[in-house]
mmCIF file of C-alpha atoms and ligand atoms in Angstrom:
data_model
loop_
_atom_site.group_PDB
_atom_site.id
_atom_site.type_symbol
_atom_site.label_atom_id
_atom_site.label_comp_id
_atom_site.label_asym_id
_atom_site.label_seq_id
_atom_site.Cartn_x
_atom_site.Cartn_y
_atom_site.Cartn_z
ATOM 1 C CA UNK L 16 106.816 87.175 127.855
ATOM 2 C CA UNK L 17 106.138 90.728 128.501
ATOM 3 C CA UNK L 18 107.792 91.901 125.808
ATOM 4 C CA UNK L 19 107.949 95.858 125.796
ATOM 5 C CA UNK L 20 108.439 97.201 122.014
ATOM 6 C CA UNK L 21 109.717 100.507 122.094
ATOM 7 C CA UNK L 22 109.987 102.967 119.286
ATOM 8 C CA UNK L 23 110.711 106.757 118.951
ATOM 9 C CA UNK L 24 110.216 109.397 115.891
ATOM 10 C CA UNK L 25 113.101 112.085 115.596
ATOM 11 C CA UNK L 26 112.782 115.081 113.722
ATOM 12 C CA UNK L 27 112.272 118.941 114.116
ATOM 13 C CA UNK L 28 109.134 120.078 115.937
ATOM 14 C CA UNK L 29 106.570 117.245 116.421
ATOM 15 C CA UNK L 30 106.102 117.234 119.328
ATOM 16 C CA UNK L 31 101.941 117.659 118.675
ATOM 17 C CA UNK L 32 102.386 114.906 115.786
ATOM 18 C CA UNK L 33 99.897 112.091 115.562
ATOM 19 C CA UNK L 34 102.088 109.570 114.307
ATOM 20 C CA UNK L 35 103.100 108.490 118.464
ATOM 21 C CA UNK L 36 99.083 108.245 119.324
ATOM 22 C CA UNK L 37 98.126 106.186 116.380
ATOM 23 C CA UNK L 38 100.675 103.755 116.911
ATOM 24 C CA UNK L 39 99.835 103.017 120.839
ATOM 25 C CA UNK L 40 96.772 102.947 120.128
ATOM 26 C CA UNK L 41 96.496 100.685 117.613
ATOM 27 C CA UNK L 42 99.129 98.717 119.332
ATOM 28 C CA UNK L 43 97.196 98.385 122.111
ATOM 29 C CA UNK L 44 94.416 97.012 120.160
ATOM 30 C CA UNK L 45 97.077 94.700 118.940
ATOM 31 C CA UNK L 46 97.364 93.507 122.155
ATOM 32 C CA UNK L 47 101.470 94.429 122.061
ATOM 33 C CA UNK L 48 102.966 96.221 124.973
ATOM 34 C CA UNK L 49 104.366 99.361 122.760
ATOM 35 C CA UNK L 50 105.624 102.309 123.787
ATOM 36 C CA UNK L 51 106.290 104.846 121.052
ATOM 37 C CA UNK L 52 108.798 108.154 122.388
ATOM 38 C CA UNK L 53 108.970 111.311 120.776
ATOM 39 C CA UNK L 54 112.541 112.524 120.581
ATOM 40 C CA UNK L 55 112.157 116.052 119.237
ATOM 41 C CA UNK L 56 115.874 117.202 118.105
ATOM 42 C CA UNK L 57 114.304 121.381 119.130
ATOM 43 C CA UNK L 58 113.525 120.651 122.753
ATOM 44 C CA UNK L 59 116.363 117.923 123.200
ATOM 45 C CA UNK L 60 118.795 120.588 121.450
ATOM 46 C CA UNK L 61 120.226 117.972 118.962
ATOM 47 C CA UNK L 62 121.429 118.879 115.719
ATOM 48 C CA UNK L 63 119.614 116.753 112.938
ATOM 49 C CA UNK L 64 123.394 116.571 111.556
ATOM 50 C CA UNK L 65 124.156 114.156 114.789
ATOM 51 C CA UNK L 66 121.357 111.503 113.210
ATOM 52 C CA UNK L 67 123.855 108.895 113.413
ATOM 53 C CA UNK L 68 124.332 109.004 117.318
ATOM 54 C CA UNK L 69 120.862 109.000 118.118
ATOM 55 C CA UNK L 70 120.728 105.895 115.825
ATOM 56 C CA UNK L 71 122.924 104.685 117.940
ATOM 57 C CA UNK L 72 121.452 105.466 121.278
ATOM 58 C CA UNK L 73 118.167 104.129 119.925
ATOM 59 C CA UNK L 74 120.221 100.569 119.442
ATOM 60 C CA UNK L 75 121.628 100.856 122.529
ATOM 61 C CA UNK L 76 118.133 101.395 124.476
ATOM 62 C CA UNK L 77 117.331 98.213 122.796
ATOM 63 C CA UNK L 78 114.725 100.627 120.400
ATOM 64 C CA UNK L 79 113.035 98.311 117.812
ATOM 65 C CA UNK L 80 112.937 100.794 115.351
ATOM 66 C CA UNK L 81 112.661 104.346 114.660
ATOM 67 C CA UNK L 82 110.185 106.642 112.652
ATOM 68 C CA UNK L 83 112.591 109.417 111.167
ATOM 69 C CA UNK L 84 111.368 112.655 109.881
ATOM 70 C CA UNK L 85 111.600 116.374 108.931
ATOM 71 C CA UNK L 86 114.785 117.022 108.202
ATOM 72 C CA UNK L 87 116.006 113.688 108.519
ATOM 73 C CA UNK L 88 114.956 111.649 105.990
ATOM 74 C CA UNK L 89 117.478 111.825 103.502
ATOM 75 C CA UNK L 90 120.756 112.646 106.267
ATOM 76 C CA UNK L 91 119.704 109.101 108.026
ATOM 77 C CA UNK L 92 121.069 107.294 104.723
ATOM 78 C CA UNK L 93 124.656 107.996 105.369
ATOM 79 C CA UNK L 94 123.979 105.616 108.467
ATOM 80 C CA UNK L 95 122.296 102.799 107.378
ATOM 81 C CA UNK L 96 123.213 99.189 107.225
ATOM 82 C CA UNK L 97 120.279 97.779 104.599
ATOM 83 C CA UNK L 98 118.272 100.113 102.539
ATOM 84 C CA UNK L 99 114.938 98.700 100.748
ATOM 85 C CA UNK L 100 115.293 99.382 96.807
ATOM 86 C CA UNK L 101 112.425 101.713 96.776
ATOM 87 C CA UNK L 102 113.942 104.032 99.580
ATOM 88 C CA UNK L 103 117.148 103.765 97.892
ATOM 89 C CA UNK L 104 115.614 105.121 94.595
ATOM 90 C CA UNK L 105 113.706 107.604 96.772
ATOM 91 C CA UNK L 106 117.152 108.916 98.437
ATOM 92 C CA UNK L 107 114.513 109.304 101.765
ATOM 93 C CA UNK L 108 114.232 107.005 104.726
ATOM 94 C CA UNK L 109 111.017 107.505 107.024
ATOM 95 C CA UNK L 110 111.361 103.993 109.013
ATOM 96 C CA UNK L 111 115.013 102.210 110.200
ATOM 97 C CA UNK L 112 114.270 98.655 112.176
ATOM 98 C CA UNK L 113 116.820 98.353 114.055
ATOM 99 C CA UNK L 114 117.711 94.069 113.761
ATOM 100 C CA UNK L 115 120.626 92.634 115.717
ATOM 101 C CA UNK L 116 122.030 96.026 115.924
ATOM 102 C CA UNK L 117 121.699 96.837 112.234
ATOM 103 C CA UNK L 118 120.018 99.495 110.939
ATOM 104 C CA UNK L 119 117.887 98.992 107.869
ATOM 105 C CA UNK L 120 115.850 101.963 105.978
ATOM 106 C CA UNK L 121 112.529 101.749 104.589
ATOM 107 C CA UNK L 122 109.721 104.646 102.688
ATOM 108 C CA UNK L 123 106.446 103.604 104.169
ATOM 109 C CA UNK L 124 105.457 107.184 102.888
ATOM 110 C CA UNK L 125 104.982 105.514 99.358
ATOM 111 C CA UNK L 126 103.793 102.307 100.250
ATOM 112 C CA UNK L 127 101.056 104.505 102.636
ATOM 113 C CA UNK L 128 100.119 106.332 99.943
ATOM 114 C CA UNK L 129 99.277 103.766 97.690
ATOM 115 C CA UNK L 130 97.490 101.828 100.001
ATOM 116 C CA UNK L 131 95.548 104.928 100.387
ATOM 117 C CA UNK L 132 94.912 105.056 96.817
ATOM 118 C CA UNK L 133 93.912 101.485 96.808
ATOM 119 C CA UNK L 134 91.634 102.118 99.436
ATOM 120 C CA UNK L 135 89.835 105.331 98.567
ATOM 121 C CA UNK L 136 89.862 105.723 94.686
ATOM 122 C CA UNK L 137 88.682 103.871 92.045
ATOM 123 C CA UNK L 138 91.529 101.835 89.908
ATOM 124 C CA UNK L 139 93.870 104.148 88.411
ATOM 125 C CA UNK L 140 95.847 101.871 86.143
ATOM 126 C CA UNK L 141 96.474 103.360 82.450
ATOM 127 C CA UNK L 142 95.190 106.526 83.842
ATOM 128 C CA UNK L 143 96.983 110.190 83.229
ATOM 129 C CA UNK L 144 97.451 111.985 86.170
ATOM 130 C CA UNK L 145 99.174 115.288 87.099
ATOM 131 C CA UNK L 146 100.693 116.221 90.563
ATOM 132 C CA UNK L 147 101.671 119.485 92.267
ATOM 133 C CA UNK L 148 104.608 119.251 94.056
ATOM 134 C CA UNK L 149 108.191 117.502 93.661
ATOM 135 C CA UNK L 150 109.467 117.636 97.225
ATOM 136 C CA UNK L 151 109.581 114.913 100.053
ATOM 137 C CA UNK L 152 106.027 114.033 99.613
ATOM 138 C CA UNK L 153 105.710 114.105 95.864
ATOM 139 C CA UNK L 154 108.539 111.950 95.676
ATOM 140 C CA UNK L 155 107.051 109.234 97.472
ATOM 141 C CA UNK L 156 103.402 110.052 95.603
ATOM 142 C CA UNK L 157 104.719 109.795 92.264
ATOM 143 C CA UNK L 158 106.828 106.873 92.771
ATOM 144 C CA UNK L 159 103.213 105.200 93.883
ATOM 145 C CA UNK L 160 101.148 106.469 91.420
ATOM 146 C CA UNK L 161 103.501 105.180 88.493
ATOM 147 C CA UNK L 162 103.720 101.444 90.622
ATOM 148 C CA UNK L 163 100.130 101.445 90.475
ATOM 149 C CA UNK L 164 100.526 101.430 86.943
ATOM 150 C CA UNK L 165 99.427 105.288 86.118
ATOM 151 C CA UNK L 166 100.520 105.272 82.196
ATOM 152 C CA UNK L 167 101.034 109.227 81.815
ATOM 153 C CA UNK L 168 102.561 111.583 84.840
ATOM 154 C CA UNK L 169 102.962 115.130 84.283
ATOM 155 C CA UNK L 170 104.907 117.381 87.305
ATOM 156 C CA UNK L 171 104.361 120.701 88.131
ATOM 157 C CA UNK L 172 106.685 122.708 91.330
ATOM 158 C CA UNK L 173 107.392 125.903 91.643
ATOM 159 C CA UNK L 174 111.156 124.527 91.103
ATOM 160 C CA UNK L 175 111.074 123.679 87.897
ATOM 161 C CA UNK L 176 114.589 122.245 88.021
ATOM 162 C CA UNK L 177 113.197 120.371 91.138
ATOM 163 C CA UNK L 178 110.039 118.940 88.933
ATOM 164 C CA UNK L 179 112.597 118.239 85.694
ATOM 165 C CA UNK L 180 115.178 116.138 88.063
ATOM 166 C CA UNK L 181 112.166 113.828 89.479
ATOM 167 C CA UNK L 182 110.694 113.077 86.435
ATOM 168 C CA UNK L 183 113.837 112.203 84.935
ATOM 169 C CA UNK L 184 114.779 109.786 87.268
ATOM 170 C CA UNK L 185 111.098 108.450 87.698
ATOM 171 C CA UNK L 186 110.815 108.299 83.719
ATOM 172 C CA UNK L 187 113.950 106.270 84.211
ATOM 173 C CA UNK L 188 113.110 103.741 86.605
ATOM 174 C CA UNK L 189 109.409 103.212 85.089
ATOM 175 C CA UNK L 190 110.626 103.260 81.273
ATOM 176 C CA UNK L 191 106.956 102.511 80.162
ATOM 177 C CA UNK L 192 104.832 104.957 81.424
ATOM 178 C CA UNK L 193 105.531 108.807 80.345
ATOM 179 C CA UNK L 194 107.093 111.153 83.092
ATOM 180 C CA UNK L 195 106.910 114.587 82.138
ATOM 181 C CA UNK L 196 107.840 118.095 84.198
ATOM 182 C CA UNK L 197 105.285 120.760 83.139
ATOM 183 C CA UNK L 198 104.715 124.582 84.214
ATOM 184 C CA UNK L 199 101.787 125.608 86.266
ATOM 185 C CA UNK L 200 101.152 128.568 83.562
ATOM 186 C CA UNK L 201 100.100 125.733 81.310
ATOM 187 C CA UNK L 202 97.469 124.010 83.683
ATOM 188 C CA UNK L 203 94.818 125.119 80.895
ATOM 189 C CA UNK L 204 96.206 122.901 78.578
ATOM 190 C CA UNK L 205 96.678 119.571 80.302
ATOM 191 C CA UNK L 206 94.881 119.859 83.388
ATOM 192 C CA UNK L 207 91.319 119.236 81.834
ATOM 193 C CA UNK L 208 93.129 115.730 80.359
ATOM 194 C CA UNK L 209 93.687 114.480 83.578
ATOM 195 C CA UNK L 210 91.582 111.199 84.970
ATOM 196 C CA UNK L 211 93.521 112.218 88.311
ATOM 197 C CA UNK L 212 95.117 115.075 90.652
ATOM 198 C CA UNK L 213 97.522 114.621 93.026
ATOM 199 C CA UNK L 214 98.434 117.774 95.344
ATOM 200 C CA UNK L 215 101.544 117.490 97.247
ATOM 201 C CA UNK L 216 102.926 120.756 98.270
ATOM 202 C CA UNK L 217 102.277 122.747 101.320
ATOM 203 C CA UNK L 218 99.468 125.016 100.297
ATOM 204 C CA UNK L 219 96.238 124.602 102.264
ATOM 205 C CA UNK L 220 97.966 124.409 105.639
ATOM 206 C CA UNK L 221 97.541 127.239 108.033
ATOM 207 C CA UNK L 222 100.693 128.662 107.551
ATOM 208 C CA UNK L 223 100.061 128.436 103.496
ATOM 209 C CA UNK L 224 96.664 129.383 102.800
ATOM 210 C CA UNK L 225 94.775 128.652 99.381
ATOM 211 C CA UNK L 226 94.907 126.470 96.367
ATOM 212 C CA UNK L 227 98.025 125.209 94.422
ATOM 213 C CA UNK L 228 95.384 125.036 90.996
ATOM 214 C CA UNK L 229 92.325 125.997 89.663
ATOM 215 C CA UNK L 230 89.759 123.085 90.398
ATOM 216 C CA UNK L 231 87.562 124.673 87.559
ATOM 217 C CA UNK L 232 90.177 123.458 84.928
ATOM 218 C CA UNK L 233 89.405 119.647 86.040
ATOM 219 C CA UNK L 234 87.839 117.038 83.889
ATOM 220 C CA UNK L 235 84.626 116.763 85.830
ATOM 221 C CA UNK L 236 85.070 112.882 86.909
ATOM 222 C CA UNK L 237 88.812 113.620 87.968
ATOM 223 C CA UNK L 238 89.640 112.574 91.426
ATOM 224 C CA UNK L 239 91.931 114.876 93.551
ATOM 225 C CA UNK L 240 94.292 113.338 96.366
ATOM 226 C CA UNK L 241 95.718 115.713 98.619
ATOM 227 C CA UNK L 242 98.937 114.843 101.178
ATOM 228 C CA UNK L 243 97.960 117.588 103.139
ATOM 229 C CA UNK L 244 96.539 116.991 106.417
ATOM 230 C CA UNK L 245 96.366 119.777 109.029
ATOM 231 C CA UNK L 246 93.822 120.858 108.069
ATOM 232 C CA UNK L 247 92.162 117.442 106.917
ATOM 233 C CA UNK L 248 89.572 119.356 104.972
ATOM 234 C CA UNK L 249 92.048 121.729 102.697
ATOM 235 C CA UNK L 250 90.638 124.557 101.111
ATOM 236 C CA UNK L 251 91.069 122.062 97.802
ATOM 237 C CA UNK L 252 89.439 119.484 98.882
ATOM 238 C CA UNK L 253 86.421 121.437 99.995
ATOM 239 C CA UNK L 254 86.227 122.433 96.595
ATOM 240 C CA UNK L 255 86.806 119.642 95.032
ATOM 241 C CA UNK L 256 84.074 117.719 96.935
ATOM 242 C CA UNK L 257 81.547 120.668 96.160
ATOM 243 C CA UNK L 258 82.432 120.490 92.657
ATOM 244 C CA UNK L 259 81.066 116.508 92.849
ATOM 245 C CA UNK L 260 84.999 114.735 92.228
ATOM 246 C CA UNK L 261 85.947 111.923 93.803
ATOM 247 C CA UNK L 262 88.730 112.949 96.872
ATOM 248 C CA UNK L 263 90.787 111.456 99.047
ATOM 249 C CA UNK L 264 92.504 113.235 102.069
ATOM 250 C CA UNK L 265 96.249 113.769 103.417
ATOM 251 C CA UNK L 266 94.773 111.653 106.574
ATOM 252 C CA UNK L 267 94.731 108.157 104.274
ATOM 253 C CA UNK L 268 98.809 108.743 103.460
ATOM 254 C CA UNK L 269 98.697 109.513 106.842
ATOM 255 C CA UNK L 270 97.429 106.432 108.551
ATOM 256 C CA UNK L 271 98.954 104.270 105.334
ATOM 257 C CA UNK L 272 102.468 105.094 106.049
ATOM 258 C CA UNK L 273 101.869 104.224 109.887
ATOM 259 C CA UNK L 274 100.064 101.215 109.622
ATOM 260 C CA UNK L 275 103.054 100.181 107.205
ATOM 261 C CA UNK L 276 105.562 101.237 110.294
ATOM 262 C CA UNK L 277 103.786 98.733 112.600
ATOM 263 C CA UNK L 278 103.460 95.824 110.443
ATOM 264 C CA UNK L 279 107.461 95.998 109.268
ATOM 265 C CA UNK L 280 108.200 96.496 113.210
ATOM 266 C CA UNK L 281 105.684 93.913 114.633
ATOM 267 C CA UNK L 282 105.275 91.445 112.012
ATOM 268 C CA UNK L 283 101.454 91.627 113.262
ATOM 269 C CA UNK L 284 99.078 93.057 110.268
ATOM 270 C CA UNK L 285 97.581 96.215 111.682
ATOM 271 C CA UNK L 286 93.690 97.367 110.669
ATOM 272 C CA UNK L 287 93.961 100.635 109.018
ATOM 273 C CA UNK L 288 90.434 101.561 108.713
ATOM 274 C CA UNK L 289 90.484 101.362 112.625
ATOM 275 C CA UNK L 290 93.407 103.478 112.390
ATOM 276 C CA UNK L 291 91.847 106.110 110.718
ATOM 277 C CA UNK L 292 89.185 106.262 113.034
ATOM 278 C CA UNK L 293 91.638 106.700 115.969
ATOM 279 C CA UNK L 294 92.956 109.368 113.241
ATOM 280 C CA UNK L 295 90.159 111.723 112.843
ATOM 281 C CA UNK L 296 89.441 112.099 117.009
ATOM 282 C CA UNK L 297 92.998 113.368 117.229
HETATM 283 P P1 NAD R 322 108.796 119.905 100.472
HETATM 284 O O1 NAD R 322 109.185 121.283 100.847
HETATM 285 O O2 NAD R 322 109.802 118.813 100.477
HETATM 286 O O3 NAD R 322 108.160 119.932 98.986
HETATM 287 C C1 NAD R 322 107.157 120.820 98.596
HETATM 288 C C2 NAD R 322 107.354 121.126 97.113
HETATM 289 O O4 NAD R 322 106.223 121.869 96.655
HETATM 290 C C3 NAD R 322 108.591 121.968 96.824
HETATM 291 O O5 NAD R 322 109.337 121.344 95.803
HETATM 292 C C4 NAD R 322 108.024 123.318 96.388
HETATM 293 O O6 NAD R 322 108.828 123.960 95.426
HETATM 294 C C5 NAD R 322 106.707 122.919 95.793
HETATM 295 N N1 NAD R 322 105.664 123.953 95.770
HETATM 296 C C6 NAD R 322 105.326 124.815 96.752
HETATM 297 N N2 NAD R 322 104.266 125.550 96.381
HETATM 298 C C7 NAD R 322 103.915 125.144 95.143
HETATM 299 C C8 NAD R 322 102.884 125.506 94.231
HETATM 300 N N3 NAD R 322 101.992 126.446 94.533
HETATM 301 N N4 NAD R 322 102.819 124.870 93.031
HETATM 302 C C9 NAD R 322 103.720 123.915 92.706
HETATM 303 N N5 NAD R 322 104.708 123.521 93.537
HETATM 304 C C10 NAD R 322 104.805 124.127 94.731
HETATM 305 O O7 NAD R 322 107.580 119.551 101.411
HETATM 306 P P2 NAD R 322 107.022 118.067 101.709
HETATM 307 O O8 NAD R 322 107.795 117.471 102.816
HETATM 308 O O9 NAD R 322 106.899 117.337 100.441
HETATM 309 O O10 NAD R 322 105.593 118.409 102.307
HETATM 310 C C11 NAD R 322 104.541 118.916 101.508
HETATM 311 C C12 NAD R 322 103.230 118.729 102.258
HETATM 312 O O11 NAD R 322 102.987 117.328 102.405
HETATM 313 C C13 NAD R 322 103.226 119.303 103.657
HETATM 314 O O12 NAD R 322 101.980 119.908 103.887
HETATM 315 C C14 NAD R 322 103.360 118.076 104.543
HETATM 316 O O13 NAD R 322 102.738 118.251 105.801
HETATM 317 C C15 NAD R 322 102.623 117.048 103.733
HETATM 318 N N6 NAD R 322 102.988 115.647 104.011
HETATM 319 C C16 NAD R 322 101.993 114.763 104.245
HETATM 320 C C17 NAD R 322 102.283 113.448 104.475
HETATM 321 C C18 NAD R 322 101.168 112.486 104.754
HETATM 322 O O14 NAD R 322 101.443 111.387 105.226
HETATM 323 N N7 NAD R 322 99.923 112.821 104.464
HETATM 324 C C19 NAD R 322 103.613 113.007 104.453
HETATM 325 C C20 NAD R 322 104.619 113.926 104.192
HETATM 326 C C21 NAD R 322 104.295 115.254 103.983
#
């Protein structure tokens, strides 16, 4: 009866992430007998390329699922059993359940971020929004912004071959709404049309100070979501509260995408507001 669910999250360097702590404690809550590991491929001195044996270890522990990653997310594929549709059009995998020794992939990241949105902005259906940044986050942003029904999406990166390739394949896979790459130098000119900004690149973390945009261009009622949480109050979204829009932190993503992990591992619907209160002491 006492049951022990066990789970791990492998990647590069997290070993102070708050992903392990928000699941045991909300488990706990739960009243489940979790235990959630940390296997850190730096200190363990695993090569991310050797994904596919600690998949298999993880089976072999009897692991229920794990939590996968920087830079994982897209080598984990290669390894998989079942992939959900969405992670398949994502090419990224940040969850495997491991099910009668199968592995099967799923992208909580989007489905965290749009429960985020659905939680902390006002209905952005029809709506034209642009986002900053086409990487691993962005991916998973845009891909929720345009299943929430977001009409017009223009992308901006620093890669512009990056920001082309992403909105060619989400233009194809959401034929009618209007995916667009566009270059920051032009901000001026569509920024201002925008009911909505979404910042996904790594600028406002300690390591990349500062803002990827000028919040002065905005349409005054514009909301701004940022995916960036260390710090939880980025320079932008300091701004962007001061300047009166409608924000919504990188800690709702966040707590979205884990409170997705638990319920696709448990089966047992998990309460994310409680979660993000467990959040914001860490
Ligand atoms: P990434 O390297 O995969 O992608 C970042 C992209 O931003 C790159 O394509 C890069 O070219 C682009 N870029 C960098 N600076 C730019 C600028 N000034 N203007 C336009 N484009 C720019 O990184 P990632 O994995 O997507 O992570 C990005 C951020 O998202 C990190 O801070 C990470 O911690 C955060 N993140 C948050 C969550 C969450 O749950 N809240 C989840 C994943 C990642």
């Amino acid at each position: 009866a006492d049951h022990i669910i066990t789970v791990a999250l492998i990647g590069e360097g997290i070993s102070a992430s708050f992903t392990p702590p928000m699941h045991e404690r909300e488990a706990e809550h739960l009243g489940l007998h979790y235990r959630y590991e940390t296997w850190d491929l730096l200190t363990m001195q695993e090569s991310a390329d050797d994904i596919g044996l600690l998949l298999d270890r993880a089976r072999d522990r009897g692991l229920a699922a794990l939590n996968i990653t920087h830079p994982c997310k897209q080598r984990v594929l290669a390894h998989l059993d079942e992939l959900s549709p969405e992670a398949a059009h994502l090419g990224a995998v940040n969850l495997v359940l491991i099910r009668d020794g199968r592995f099967i992939g799923h992208n909580t990241d989007w489905t965290g971020f749009r429960a985020a949105v659905l939680d902390g902005l006002p209905s952005i259906a029809g709506s034209s929004v642009a986002q900053f940044g086409t990487g691993g986050a962005g991916a998973a942003t845009a891909y929720a912004l345009l299943d929430l029904g977001v009409s017009t999406l223009t992308l901006v990166d620093v890669d512009s071959a990056r920001a082309l390739a992403a909105a060619d394949s989400l233009q194809a896979n959401f034929p009618s709404a209007r995916v667009t790459a566009a270059s920051a130098v032009d901000a001026p000119l569509f920024l201002g049309q925008q009911q909505g900004v979404v910042h996904a690149t790594p600028t406002g973390m300690a390591e990349h100070p500062g803002v990827a945009f000028d919040v002065s261009l905005l349409n005054p009622d514009a909301w701004v979501a940022d995916v960036v949480y260390r710090p939880l109050r980025t320079q932008l979204i300091e701004q962007a509260s001061a300047a009166g829009h409608a924000v919504l932190d990188g800690g709702r993503m966040a707590v979205g995408q884990a409170a997705d992990s638990i319920r696709l591992i448990t089966g047992i619907e998990p309460k994310p507001e409680r979660m993000r209160k467990h959040f914001l002491e860490l």
